[in-house]
Coordinates of C-alpha atoms in Angstrom, one line a residue:
Chain A
K440 CA -69.7 126.5 110.1
A441 CA -68.9 126.5 113.8
G442 CA -69.9 123.3 115.4
V443 CA -72.1 122.4 118.3
T444 CA -70.0 124.0 121.7
Q445 CA -70.8 122.9 125.4
T446 CA -69.5 124.8 128.1
P447 CA -67.6 123.6 130.6
R448 CA -66.0 120.8 129.2
Y449 CA -64.9 119.4 132.4
L450 CA -66.6 119.8 136.0
I451 CA -66.0 118.4 139.4
K452 CA -68.8 118.5 141.7
T453 CA -69.8 117.5 145.5
R454 CA -72.9 115.5 146.3
G455 CA -75.8 117.7 147.1
Q456 CA -74.7 120.7 144.8
Q457 CA -76.6 121.9 141.6
V458 CA -74.8 122.3 138.7
T459 CA -75.6 124.1 135.1
L460 CA -74.3 123.2 131.5
S461 CA -74.6 125.2 128.7
C462 CA -75.0 124.3 124.7
S463 CA -74.8 126.5 121.9
P464 CA -76.2 124.6 118.6
I465 CA -74.8 125.0 115.1
S466 CA -75.6 128.6 113.6
G467 CA -79.5 128.1 112.3
H468 CA -80.3 125.0 114.2
R469 CA -83.2 125.5 116.3
S470 CA -83.9 122.0 117.9
V471 CA -81.7 121.3 121.1
S472 CA -81.6 117.6 122.6
W473 CA -79.6 116.5 125.5
Y474 CA -78.2 112.9 125.9
Q475 CA -76.8 111.2 129.3
Q476 CA -73.8 109.1 128.3
T477 CA -72.3 106.5 130.8
P478 CA -70.4 103.2 130.3
G479 CA -72.9 101.3 131.6
Q480 CA -76.3 102.7 130.0
G481 CA -74.5 104.1 126.7
L482 CA -76.5 107.4 125.4
Q483 CA -79.6 108.4 127.4
F484 CA -82.2 110.5 126.0
L485 CA -82.9 113.5 128.3
F486 CA -85.0 115.9 126.7
E487 CA -85.1 118.1 123.5
Y488 CA -86.2 121.8 123.4
F489 CA -87.0 123.5 119.8
S490 CA -88.4 127.0 120.0
E491 CA -87.9 127.6 123.5
T492 CA -90.0 124.5 124.2
Q493 CA -89.4 121.4 125.7
R494 CA -90.9 118.7 123.3
N495 CA -89.8 115.3 124.7
K496 CA -88.2 114.4 128.0
G497 CA -86.8 110.9 128.5
N498 CA -86.7 108.5 131.6
F499 CA -84.6 110.9 134.2
P500 CA -86.0 112.4 137.4
G501 CA -87.0 115.9 138.2
R502 CA -83.7 116.7 139.6
F503 CA -82.7 117.2 135.6
S504 CA -84.1 120.0 133.9
G505 CA -83.3 122.4 130.9
R506 CA -84.4 125.4 129.2
Q507 CA -83.9 127.0 125.8
F508 CA -83.4 130.8 125.4
S509 CA -84.6 132.9 122.3
N510 CA -81.2 132.6 120.0
S511 CA -81.8 128.5 120.4
R512 CA -78.8 128.2 123.0
S513 CA -79.7 125.8 125.8
E514 CA -78.6 124.9 129.4
M515 CA -79.3 122.1 131.5
N516 CA -79.4 122.1 135.0
V517 CA -78.8 119.1 137.6
S518 CA -80.1 119.6 141.4
T519 CA -79.1 117.6 144.6
L520 CA -76.3 115.7 142.3
E521 CA -76.1 111.9 143.3
L522 CA -72.7 110.4 142.3
G523 CA -74.6 108.3 139.8
D524 CA -75.1 111.5 138.0
S525 CA -71.1 111.5 136.9
A526 CA -71.2 111.0 133.0
L527 CA -70.6 112.8 129.6
Y528 CA -73.5 115.1 128.9
L529 CA -73.9 115.2 125.1
C530 CA -75.8 118.3 123.5
A531 CA -76.8 117.6 120.1
S532 CA -78.4 120.7 117.7
S533 CA -80.7 119.9 114.5
F534 CA -82.2 122.3 112.2
G535 CA -86.0 121.5 113.0
Q536 CA -87.3 118.5 114.8
G537 CA -86.4 115.0 113.5
G538 CA -83.3 116.2 111.5
E539 CA -80.3 115.0 111.3
Q540 CA -78.5 115.8 114.9
Y541 CA -75.1 117.1 115.3
F542 CA -73.5 116.6 118.6
G543 CA -70.9 118.7 120.6
P544 CA -67.8 117.6 122.6
G545 CA -69.7 117.2 125.9
T546 CA -69.1 118.3 129.4
R547 CA -67.7 115.7 131.9
L548 CA -69.1 115.9 135.3
T549 CA -67.6 114.3 137.7
V550 CA -69.4 114.1 141.5
T551 CA -67.8 113.0 144.2
Chain B
Q1457 CA -86.3 97.8 128.0
Q1458 CA -83.8 98.5 125.0
Q1459 CA -85.3 99.3 121.5
V1460 CA -81.8 99.1 119.5
K1461 CA -80.0 96.5 120.5
Q1462 CA -76.6 96.3 119.2
S1463 CA -73.8 94.0 118.5
P1464 CA -70.8 92.6 119.3
Q1465 CA -70.0 94.8 122.4
S1466 CA -66.6 95.0 120.7
L1467 CA -64.7 93.9 117.6
I1468 CA -61.2 93.3 116.8
V1469 CA -60.2 93.4 112.8
Q1470 CA -57.0 93.2 111.2
K1471 CA -56.1 96.3 109.0
G1472 CA -57.9 95.8 105.5
G1473 CA -60.7 93.6 106.8
I1474 CA -64.1 94.1 106.8
S1475 CA -66.0 95.3 110.3
I1476 CA -69.5 94.1 110.7
I1477 CA -72.0 96.0 113.2
N1478 CA -75.3 94.6 113.6
C1479 CA -78.2 96.4 115.0
A1480 CA -81.7 94.9 115.7
Y1481 CA -85.0 96.7 116.5
E1482 CA -88.9 95.8 117.5
N1483 CA -90.7 99.3 116.9
T1484 CA -91.4 99.3 113.6
A1485 CA -92.7 102.9 113.7
F1486 CA -88.7 103.3 113.0
D1487 CA -87.9 105.0 109.9
Y1488 CA -84.4 106.9 110.6
F1489 CA -81.7 104.6 111.4
P1490 CA -78.4 106.6 111.4
W1491 CA -74.8 105.8 112.4
Y1492 CA -72.6 107.9 114.5
Q1493 CA -68.8 107.5 115.0
Q1494 CA -67.0 108.3 118.4
F1495 CA -63.5 109.0 119.1
P1496 CA -62.2 109.4 122.8
G1497 CA -62.6 112.7 124.5
K1498 CA -65.1 113.7 121.1
G1499 CA -69.0 113.5 120.9
P1500 CA -70.7 111.4 118.5
A1501 CA -70.3 112.3 114.9
L1502 CA -72.9 111.4 112.1
L1503 CA -71.0 108.9 110.0
I1504 CA -74.0 107.2 107.6
A1505 CA -77.9 107.2 107.6
I1506 CA -80.7 105.2 106.1
R1507 CA -84.4 105.4 105.8
P1508 CA -86.2 102.1 105.1
D1509 CA -87.0 103.0 101.3
V1510 CA -83.9 101.4 100.2
S1511 CA -81.9 98.2 101.5
E1512 CA -78.4 99.5 101.6
K1513 CA -76.4 102.9 101.5
K1514 CA -72.8 103.2 100.7
E1515 CA -70.6 106.4 101.4
G1516 CA -66.8 105.4 100.6
R1517 CA -65.7 102.5 102.9
F1518 CA -68.8 102.7 105.0
T1519 CA -72.5 100.4 103.9
I1520 CA -75.6 100.2 105.7
S1521 CA -77.5 97.4 104.8
F1522 CA -81.0 97.2 105.9
N1523 CA -83.2 94.3 106.6
K1524 CA -87.1 95.5 107.1
S1525 CA -88.6 92.4 107.3
A1526 CA -86.0 91.4 109.9
K1527 CA -85.8 94.7 111.5
Q1528 CA -82.1 94.6 111.6
F1529 CA -79.6 97.0 110.0
S1530 CA -75.8 96.4 110.0
L1531 CA -72.7 99.0 109.3
H1532 CA -69.9 97.3 107.0
I1533 CA -66.6 99.0 107.0
M1534 CA -64.4 97.9 104.0
D1535 CA -60.6 98.2 103.8
S1536 CA -60.8 98.7 107.7
Q1537 CA -58.0 101.1 108.9
P1538 CA -56.6 102.0 112.5
G1539 CA -57.9 105.6 112.1
D1540 CA -61.2 103.6 111.9
S1541 CA -60.5 102.6 115.8
A1542 CA -63.7 104.0 117.5
T1543 CA -66.8 103.5 119.3
Y1544 CA -69.6 103.1 116.9
F1545 CA -73.3 103.4 117.8
C1546 CA -76.6 102.4 116.1
A1547 CA -79.5 104.6 116.4
A1548 CA -83.7 104.8 115.4
K1549 CA -86.0 107.2 114.9
A1550 CA -89.8 107.0 114.4
T1551 CA -91.2 110.1 112.7
G1552 CA -92.8 112.9 114.6
N1553 CA -92.1 114.3 118.0
T1554 CA -89.8 111.1 118.9
P1555 CA -86.0 111.1 120.4
L1556 CA -83.4 109.0 119.0
V1557 CA -83.0 105.6 120.4
F1558 CA -79.4 104.3 120.7
G1559 CA -77.6 101.0 120.5
K1560 CA -75.3 100.6 123.6
G1561 CA -72.2 100.8 121.3
T1562 CA -69.6 98.8 119.7
R1563 CA -65.8 99.7 120.2
L1564 CA -63.9 98.8 117.1
S1565 CA -60.0 98.4 117.4
V1566 CA -58.5 98.0 114.1
I1567 CA -55.1 96.3 114.6
A1568 CA -52.1 96.5 111.9

């Protein structure tokens, strides 16, 4: 079974731009969670989607948003990028809410 | 407010030795405690997990010890190998529509 895939793997953007990251969960998994990983803050929860509905949201500004499609694929969007948004963005999928989470390799976003 | 406190931040262990990483939590509603292993350039991989109905769980060289009254749990890596060198994260989750909460990670280096 293929694992969680994330595209693109690397991205360089300029302050003020916006970016969209994509995540394809493991086949059959319906829940997708997004995390931001930085050296200082570790792994911080952004949001979780299940059956196309946002079920949980972390403590991030409204510039961070996401959505899930009917095939469980998910995208997250960050608008008006700031330097502090530079991070590894990780997506994790699970069969159901509360199930074991399996992570993708992440998208490394650099904001200059 | 850090819900899961992990220590130490970094650990150096001799090959063949025992690596011990500790985590403490405050939220008594947590009932699922996984450990993740992350290699550079990769996403975290689920290593082993425990629920509070047992005090210990062993999978190969990896053991989780859980102390419900002290609200602490730890990962023991027996016969540590250079290939175990990675960053380890503990996490915790409560039942229901709640996210995984991660510790800040421990960078383990196993030296020959």
